[in-house]
Coordinates of C-alpha atoms and ligand atoms in Angstrom, one line a residue:
M825 CA 79.3 110.7 125.6
R826 CA 83.0 111.6 125.6
K827 CA 84.2 114.2 123.9
K828 CA 85.2 113.5 120.0
I829 CA 89.1 115.6 119.0
V830 CA 90.9 116.2 116.9
A831 CA 94.5 118.1 117.3
G832 CA 96.8 119.9 115.3
N833 CA 100.2 118.4 116.3
W834 CA 102.5 120.8 114.0
K835 CA 105.8 120.0 115.5
M836 CA 109.0 121.8 114.9
N837 CA 108.0 123.4 111.4
L838 CA 106.2 126.3 109.8
T839 CA 107.5 130.5 110.5
L840 CA 105.5 132.9 111.8
D841 CA 103.3 134.1 108.8
E842 CA 103.2 130.5 108.1
A843 CA 101.8 129.0 110.8
I844 CA 99.3 132.8 111.3
L845 CA 98.0 131.3 107.6
L846 CA 97.6 127.8 109.1
A847 CA 95.5 129.0 111.3
T848 CA 93.1 131.5 109.6
S849 CA 93.0 128.5 107.5
V850 CA 92.0 125.6 109.6
S851 CA 88.9 128.8 111.6
G852 CA 87.8 130.7 108.6
K853 CA 86.6 126.8 107.3
L854 CA 85.7 125.8 110.5
K855 CA 83.8 128.7 110.9
G856 CA 80.2 128.4 112.8
N857 CA 81.6 124.8 114.6
Q858 CA 79.3 123.8 116.5
E859 CA 81.8 122.5 119.1
E860 CA 81.1 118.6 119.5
V861 CA 84.2 118.1 118.1
Q862 CA 86.6 119.9 119.8
V863 CA 89.9 121.1 117.5
V864 CA 92.9 121.6 119.2
L865 CA 96.2 123.3 117.6
I866 CA 99.4 123.2 118.9
P867 CA 102.1 125.2 117.4
S868 CA 105.2 125.7 118.5
F869 CA 106.1 127.6 121.7
P870 CA 106.2 131.4 119.8
F871 CA 103.6 131.6 117.7
I872 CA 101.4 130.8 120.4
T873 CA 100.3 134.1 121.0
E874 CA 99.9 135.9 117.3
I875 CA 97.1 133.0 116.6
K876 CA 95.5 133.2 119.2
K877 CA 94.8 136.6 119.0
K878 CA 93.9 135.6 114.8
L879 CA 91.5 132.7 116.0
D880 CA 87.8 133.2 114.9
P881 CA 85.5 132.2 117.9
T882 CA 83.2 131.5 115.9
S883 CA 85.4 128.7 114.9
H884 CA 85.8 127.4 118.3
L885 CA 89.6 126.7 118.5
Y886 CA 91.3 125.9 120.9
I887 CA 94.6 126.6 122.0
G888 CA 97.9 123.7 122.8
A889 CA 101.4 123.4 123.2
Q890 CA 104.3 120.8 122.4
N891 CA 106.0 120.4 126.1
C892 CA 105.7 122.6 129.4
H893 CA 108.6 121.5 131.6
A894 CA 108.3 119.5 135.9
N895 CA 109.9 122.2 137.1
N896 CA 107.3 125.6 137.8
K897 CA 110.4 127.7 137.4
G898 CA 113.1 128.8 137.9
A899 CA 116.6 128.1 136.2
F900 CA 116.0 126.0 133.9
T901 CA 117.2 128.1 130.6
G902 CA 116.2 127.4 127.7
E903 CA 112.6 125.7 129.1
V904 CA 109.3 126.4 129.4
S905 CA 106.6 126.1 132.3
A906 CA 102.6 125.5 132.6
S907 CA 102.1 129.0 134.4
M908 CA 103.7 130.2 131.7
L909 CA 101.9 128.2 129.1
S910 CA 98.2 129.2 130.9
S911 CA 99.4 132.5 131.4
I912 CA 99.0 133.4 127.3
G913 CA 95.8 131.7 127.3
C914 CA 96.9 127.7 125.8
E915 CA 94.8 124.8 126.6
Y916 CA 96.3 122.1 125.7
V917 CA 99.6 120.4 126.2
L918 CA 101.6 117.8 125.6
V919 CA 102.9 114.7 127.7
G920 CA 105.3 112.3 126.8
H921 CA 105.1 112.4 122.6
S922 CA 107.2 109.6 121.3
E923 CA 109.0 112.2 120.7
R924 CA 109.9 113.7 123.7
R925 CA 111.2 110.4 125.2
L926 CA 113.6 108.7 122.5
Y927 CA 115.0 112.4 121.9
F928 CA 115.1 113.9 125.2
N929 CA 115.3 110.9 127.3
E930 CA 112.2 111.8 129.1
T931 CA 110.9 109.1 131.7
N932 CA 108.4 107.9 133.4
D933 CA 108.7 109.7 136.6
E934 CA 108.8 113.6 134.7
L935 CA 106.5 113.1 132.2
V936 CA 103.7 112.4 136.0
K937 CA 105.9 115.9 137.5
K938 CA 104.4 117.8 133.4
I939 CA 101.4 116.6 134.5
K940 CA 100.8 117.5 137.7
E941 CA 101.9 120.8 136.3
A942 CA 99.8 120.7 134.0
L943 CA 97.3 120.4 136.3
T944 CA 97.8 122.7 138.5
H945 CA 98.0 125.4 135.6
K946 CA 94.7 124.7 134.7
L947 CA 95.5 122.9 131.5
K948 CA 94.1 120.0 129.6
V949 CA 96.9 117.1 129.1
I950 CA 97.5 114.9 126.5
F951 CA 99.3 112.1 126.9
C952 CA 100.7 110.2 124.5
V953 CA 101.6 106.5 124.7
G954 CA 102.8 104.4 122.4
E955 CA 105.1 100.9 121.2
T956 CA 107.7 100.3 118.8
L957 CA 108.4 98.7 115.8
E958 CA 110.2 95.9 117.8
E959 CA 107.7 95.7 120.9
R960 CA 105.1 94.8 118.2
K961 CA 106.9 92.2 116.8
T962 CA 109.0 90.7 119.7
N963 CA 104.3 90.9 121.2
T964 CA 105.0 92.4 123.8
H965 CA 103.5 95.9 122.8
F966 CA 100.8 95.2 125.2
A967 CA 103.1 94.7 128.0
T968 CA 104.9 98.7 127.2
I969 CA 101.3 100.3 127.0
K970 CA 100.5 98.7 129.7
N971 CA 103.4 99.9 131.6
Q972 CA 103.6 103.2 130.4
L973 CA 99.9 103.6 131.5
Q974 CA 100.6 102.7 134.8
D975 CA 103.8 103.7 135.9
V976 CA 102.0 107.3 135.5
L977 CA 98.4 107.0 135.8
S978 CA 99.1 104.7 139.4
H979 CA 100.3 108.8 140.9
V980 CA 97.7 110.3 138.7
N981 CA 94.5 110.8 140.7
E982 CA 90.3 110.5 139.3
Q983 CA 90.2 113.3 140.1
E984 CA 93.7 115.5 138.0
F985 CA 92.7 112.2 135.5
K986 CA 89.3 114.3 135.0
N987 CA 91.5 116.6 132.9
I988 CA 93.8 113.7 130.4
I989 CA 93.2 113.2 127.3
I990 CA 94.9 109.8 126.0
A991 CA 97.4 109.4 123.2
Y992 CA 98.4 106.3 122.0
E993 CA 100.4 106.9 118.5
P994 CA 102.8 103.5 117.6
V995 CA 106.3 104.8 117.5
W996 CA 106.5 102.7 114.0
A997 CA 103.4 104.7 112.1
I998 CA 104.7 109.1 113.3
G999 CA 105.6 109.9 110.5
T1000 CA 105.6 107.0 108.9
G1001 CA 102.7 106.2 106.6
E1002 CA 102.5 103.7 107.9
T1003 CA 99.3 103.4 109.4
A1004 CA 98.3 101.1 112.7
T1005 CA 95.1 99.2 110.1
T1006 CA 91.7 99.4 112.0
E1007 CA 91.2 96.3 113.6
Q1008 CA 94.6 97.2 115.5
A1009 CA 93.9 100.3 116.6
Q1010 CA 90.7 99.2 118.0
E1011 CA 92.2 96.9 120.1
M1012 CA 94.5 99.0 121.4
H1013 CA 92.6 101.8 122.8
G1014 CA 90.0 98.8 123.8
F1015 CA 92.9 97.8 125.9
I1016 CA 93.9 101.0 127.3
R1017 CA 90.1 101.0 128.2
K1018 CA 90.3 98.2 129.8
I1019 CA 94.0 99.9 131.6
V1020 CA 92.0 103.3 132.8
S1021 CA 89.4 100.8 133.7
E1022 CA 91.1 99.2 136.2
I1023 CA 93.7 101.4 137.4
Y1024 CA 90.4 104.2 138.3
N1025 CA 86.7 102.9 137.4
I1026 CA 84.4 101.7 134.0
E1027 CA 82.0 104.7 134.5
I1028 CA 85.1 107.2 134.0
S1029 CA 87.6 104.9 131.6
E1030 CA 84.1 104.8 129.8
Q1031 CA 84.9 109.5 129.6
T1032 CA 88.0 109.0 128.2
S1033 CA 88.7 110.4 124.4
L1034 CA 90.8 107.8 123.0
L1035 CA 92.9 109.6 120.3
Y1036 CA 94.9 107.6 118.0
G1037 CA 98.0 109.1 116.2
G1038 CA 100.5 108.3 113.1
S1039 CA 100.2 108.7 109.7
C1040 CA 96.1 109.2 110.5
N1041 CA 95.7 111.8 107.0
A1042 CA 92.4 112.9 105.1
Q1043 CA 92.2 109.0 103.8
N1044 CA 91.7 106.7 106.8
A1045 CA 90.2 109.4 108.9
Q1046 CA 86.7 108.0 108.5
S1047 CA 87.6 104.6 109.1
L1048 CA 89.3 104.8 112.3
F1049 CA 86.9 107.3 113.6
A1050 CA 84.4 105.0 112.8
C1051 CA 86.4 103.0 115.8
K1052 CA 84.5 101.4 119.0
D1053 CA 86.9 102.9 121.0
V1054 CA 88.6 105.5 119.1
D1055 CA 88.1 108.8 119.7
G1056 CA 89.4 111.1 117.7
G1057 CA 93.2 111.5 117.1
L1058 CA 97.1 113.9 116.7
I1059 CA 97.5 114.3 113.9
G1060 CA 100.5 114.9 112.4
G1061 CA 101.9 115.5 108.8
A1062 CA 97.8 115.8 107.2
A1063 CA 97.7 118.6 110.0
L1064 CA 100.8 120.8 108.0
K1065 CA 97.4 122.0 105.2
A1066 CA 94.0 123.0 106.5
D1067 CA 92.5 120.9 103.2
D1068 CA 93.5 117.5 105.2
F1069 CA 92.8 119.2 108.9
C1070 CA 90.1 120.2 108.3
T1071 CA 88.5 116.9 106.2
I1072 CA 89.8 114.6 109.7
V1073 CA 88.2 117.4 111.6
K1074 CA 85.1 117.0 109.3
S1075 CA 85.4 112.3 109.5
F1076 CA 84.1 111.2 112.4
S1077 CA 80.8 109.6 111.0
Ligands
PGA1089 P1 102.0 112.2 111.5 O1 102.8 112.5 113.0 O2 100.6 111.5 111.9 O3 102.9 112.3 110.7 O4 102.6 110.2 111.9 C1 101.8 112.2 114.4 C2 101.8 112.9 116.2 O5 103.2 112.8 116.0 O6 101.4 112.8 116.1

């Protein structure tokens, strides 16, 4: 059985008080969560430690970071390493989010290094891929996703891959209110699973959790999560509202 996962990417939002309020209300609402769905909160770096302290242990929430550096330590002013994240109890990290690729020029080579660093420090990686609107319009979206997967995963061995979750996030759907249709989501998730089976093997691809991200909300999560190859979601905007986020967590049929 593949793990079902819902992760909330809070991006660069909230103050400490607001972040704690959001985390504790999600934690309260998911009290007694039987872990059928693994729920991950991904706040900004400065809030991670405080939030971890405030969570109800029976809510079984995991904490992730939005990024990590490709190096272990050194003269990289302003950066945060995977070992630092691990040392404060962080369990997951996002790698390759389209906003990092776009605004911080992160290349596939750099993503490989980040993934290796994260895995060395026992973080689980949510590796993001996604095509732009232009790529979808010109019908090159499958080639784009294939390249993003192959360029990075060809450097990741089977053992390492066990701790990787893939998030498909069409760039045109992120923060736009325009969601991929269930047909588009299933088609791409099926394609991603096929590529993973080619890089590794069928057993591994069947065990890999594939998350959908891009304007996934309390209204559309149920139909997206009902798709055969969609194992959960990476949620942005809707993760900033406790009620909506918890509705999404409960959207598996
Ligand atoms: P969104 O963001 O849900 O606000 O579209 C998703 C993401 O960027 O992870």
